[in-house]
Amino acid sequence: MADKKEIRPGYNYAFLDEQTKKEIRRRILKAVAIPGYQVPFASRELPIAQGWGTGGLQLTLALVGPDDVVKVIDQGSDDVVNAVNIRRLLLQTTGVKTTENTGAASLIQTRHRVPEERLHDWQTLVFQVPYPEPLRRVEPSEVKTREMHAEADYSRLWVYLYEDIVRWREITIGAQYPVLVNERYVMDPSPIPRWDVPKLHMAANLNLFGAGREKRIYAVPPYTRVQPLEFEDHPFRVESFEGKYCAVCGSTGSFLDELLDDHSGARRYTCSDTDYCARRLLSGSGPGTGRQTGHTGGN
Amino acid sequence: MRSPNIADTFSGHQDNAVPGEPLLRVRGLTRIYGRGCAECVVRTGPEAGSNICPVCASIVACAGVSFDLYSGEMLGVVGESGSGKSTLVQCLYFDHTSSAGDAYLRSYRGGTVNMLSSSAQEQRHIRHHLMGMVYQNPHQGLRLDCTAGGNIAEKLLTAGFFHVGRMRERASELLRRTEVPMERMDHLPRYFSGGMQQRVQIAKALANNPPLVFLDEVTTGLDVSVQARVLDLIRHLHRELGLAMVVVSHNLEVIRLLTDYTLVMKSGRVVETGLTDQILGDPQHPYTQLLVSSLL
């Protein structure tokens, strides 16, 4: 089933028509050339609803080639309905190999997580973005936010962070933590947890962000500086899982999901990245050689 | 109409006080709202009794305004409503674009570059680092849904302060100076009295120690006792910090109290300039005479 197969009759390769894919690739090039800058594009209708990953999906469809190995995750998991449906659409319209193995995938589409395993320079990570504008929480007008970006005027966002500290003694933004890319544009890294923000800094892989409903594409090219906004006396912090560990694989170094037992009310934690967890389990200790799953084509 | 160029009037005084270049040089500042035509400036002004061009119906808010302002000096701009005095300072603070004219600020590239034609990014830099503005209405100068401290922090953040503790120290120092109770620092100015909003606005304008502050009708709309306290505060700050200020007011008493020099404006033009005492004691232009004689 992972081997290349015929695509559904009546559909163009990768669903979108060639002109659309060409347009999206050109937007991607512009986004890569100006790290963190939101490039507008003509977002198309897709067989999934806007708000369900259409931005990321259009990037994936425009990029995927017959030799790619694709992985799709939703909050770190390969088996959630959003990921499964997108993977199925990709399979039926391209016939490419899919995998759950992070280390084997050349193209990874993700919703709200960066895989725990460090990515390589031959890999591309595509994010699904609900709200691309980091200034939206302080300025409702799109005309004004674009002006603010053009002038690198981020003082109002900084005031927001300052007031957060005054009110709560810390910055309360959990996911979607604003970052400064290449010392120029402030960018919304999509609702990834703070835990994942440092992984974007000087990452070897290409990070692409697509917002379908908001019609924006932006990028963090390989080896680009990505700094979370922080004050000198209130440095950025990631989530703390001190004293907690994954109930499945025992990991203490990964982002954990909290699970509540309906009957006993007991709390358990498991890795949010299911592939990372499963491979730790198989190899006995730590991230191992990689699990071969039903979908894996390997390479 | 007398020449609006008051450079000569100023230089005599300045040789004694602060030698050298003026802090702010303005030449021929003009702002026209509307299409504009070749006749606009010629067919409007005090002689025409109107600032609306009879040919193209554009509004000549101010035209050909020139003056020099030296460090530590207080310049008054007086005139009736619609005479163009607010437009003048708002053009200099880049709230409005100007249609023509030059302005040079000594602290911006040594006063060699016309700041009115600088890029928006440069102008923002000048606004936040080299100038302060206090508007008549605190709604314009403050973000009422940010705390008083946050408002001051905004100015500091644009100047590259990224230390919460130090920003709060600076904010409390400024609020103490402007007599805003310290316990109101983390409250929203929306719930402050008019006088206190105005004092927070002044604190915000002073946040980055700018050499130049514009005050646009700061006491209008405040009751008399609060007016007196705000004026006291401005005089005190001027003496203590040696700021140069441009004070816009329709109120001659305010001008008399605060300023050394005065421009009198009517229908978008400067009709008379000189020492404030001289203008109030011996007004030359008929309009100034009218203003002074109608003083209550």
Coordinates of C-alpha atoms in Angstrom, one line a residue, chain B residues 84-223:
Chain B
G84 CA -3.7 76.2 11.0
K85 CA -1.8 76.1 14.2
S86 CA -2.6 72.4 15.0
T87 CA -1.9 71.4 11.4
L88 CA 1.5 73.0 11.7
V89 CA 2.6 70.9 14.7
Q90 CA 0.9 67.8 13.4
C91 CA 2.9 68.2 10.2
L92 CA 6.1 68.6 12.2
Y93 CA 5.2 65.5 14.2
F94 CA 4.4 63.6 11.0
D95 CA 0.7 63.0 11.9
H96 CA -0.1 64.6 8.6
T97 CA 2.1 64.8 5.5
S98 CA 3.0 68.3 4.4
S99 CA 2.4 69.5 0.9
A100 CA 5.5 71.6 0.7
G101 CA 8.3 73.0 2.8
D102 CA 11.4 71.9 4.7
A103 CA 12.1 71.1 8.3
Y104 CA 15.5 70.4 9.8
L105 CA 16.1 69.0 13.2
R106 CA 19.6 69.5 14.5
S107 CA 19.6 66.1 16.2
Y108 CA 18.6 64.3 13.0
R109 CA 21.6 63.9 10.8
G110 CA 23.1 67.1 12.0
G111 CA 20.1 69.2 10.6
T112 CA 21.2 68.7 7.0
V113 CA 18.3 66.5 5.8
N114 CA 14.8 67.7 5.3
M115 CA 12.9 65.4 7.7
L116 CA 9.5 66.1 6.0
S117 CA 10.7 64.1 3.0
S118 CA 12.3 61.3 5.0
S119 CA 10.9 57.7 4.7
A120 CA 8.1 56.7 7.0
Q121 CA 10.5 54.5 8.9
E122 CA 12.9 57.4 9.5
Q123 CA 10.1 59.6 10.5
R124 CA 8.9 57.0 13.0
H125 CA 12.4 57.0 14.4
I126 CA 12.5 60.8 14.8
R127 CA 9.0 60.8 16.4
H128 CA 10.0 58.2 19.0
H129 CA 13.5 59.3 19.7
L130 CA 13.7 63.0 19.1
M131 CA 10.3 64.4 19.8
G132 CA 7.3 64.2 22.1
M133 CA 3.8 65.3 21.5
V134 CA 1.0 66.2 23.9
Y135 CA -2.4 66.4 22.2
Q136 CA -5.4 68.4 23.2
N137 CA -7.4 65.2 23.5
P138 CA -5.6 62.5 25.6
H139 CA -7.4 59.9 23.4
Q140 CA -5.0 60.9 20.6
G141 CA -1.8 60.6 22.5
L142 CA -2.6 57.7 24.8
R143 CA -3.8 54.1 24.3
L144 CA -6.6 54.2 26.8
D145 CA -6.8 50.4 26.9
C146 CA -3.2 50.0 27.9
T147 CA -2.1 50.8 31.4
A148 CA -0.4 54.2 32.2
G149 CA 2.9 52.3 32.6
G150 CA 2.3 50.5 29.4
N151 CA 1.8 53.8 27.5
I152 CA 5.2 55.0 28.8
A153 CA 6.7 51.6 28.1
E154 CA 5.6 51.9 24.4
K155 CA 7.8 54.9 23.9
L156 CA 10.7 53.2 25.7
L157 CA 10.3 50.0 23.7
T158 CA 10.5 51.8 20.4
A159 CA 13.8 53.2 21.6
G160 CA 15.2 49.8 22.3
F161 CA 14.7 49.3 26.1
F162 CA 13.9 45.6 26.7
H163 CA 14.1 45.4 30.4
V164 CA 10.8 45.4 32.3
G165 CA 12.3 46.4 35.6
R166 CA 14.2 49.4 34.2
M167 CA 11.1 50.4 32.1
R168 CA 9.0 50.4 35.3
E169 CA 11.6 52.4 37.1
R170 CA 11.6 55.0 34.4
A171 CA 7.8 55.1 34.2
S172 CA 7.5 55.6 37.9
E173 CA 10.0 58.4 37.8
L174 CA 8.1 60.1 35.0
L175 CA 4.8 59.6 36.8
R176 CA 6.2 61.0 40.0
R177 CA 7.5 64.1 38.1
T178 CA 4.1 64.6 36.5
E179 CA 2.3 64.1 39.8
V180 CA 0.4 60.9 38.9
P181 CA 0.0 58.7 42.0
M182 CA 2.2 55.7 41.8
E183 CA -0.6 53.3 42.6
R184 CA -2.3 54.3 39.3
M185 CA 0.7 53.1 37.2
D186 CA -0.9 49.8 36.3
H187 CA -4.4 51.2 35.8
L188 CA -6.0 52.1 32.5
P189 CA -6.0 55.8 31.7
R190 CA -9.6 55.3 30.4
Y191 CA -10.7 55.6 34.0
F192 CA -8.5 58.6 34.9
S193 CA -9.8 62.2 35.2
G194 CA -9.1 64.5 32.3
G195 CA -6.3 66.3 34.2
M196 CA -4.6 63.1 35.1
Q197 CA -4.9 61.7 31.6
Q198 CA -3.2 64.9 30.4
R199 CA -0.4 64.4 32.9
V200 CA 0.1 60.8 31.8
Q201 CA 0.3 62.0 28.3
I202 CA 3.0 64.5 29.3
A203 CA 4.9 61.7 31.0
K204 CA 4.7 59.6 27.9
A205 CA 5.9 62.5 25.7
L206 CA 8.9 62.9 28.0
A207 CA 9.8 59.2 28.2
N208 CA 12.8 59.2 25.9
N209 CA 14.2 62.6 27.0
P210 CA 13.4 64.2 23.7
P211 CA 15.0 67.6 23.0
L212 CA 11.7 68.9 21.5
V213 CA 8.1 68.6 22.7
F214 CA 5.0 69.8 21.0
L215 CA 2.1 70.8 23.2
D216 CA -1.2 71.2 21.2
E217 CA -3.8 73.0 23.3
V218 CA -2.9 71.0 26.4
T219 CA -5.1 72.9 28.8
T220 CA -8.2 73.3 26.7
G221 CA -11.1 71.4 28.2
L222 CA -9.6 71.3 31.7
D223 CA -11.1 73.2 34.6

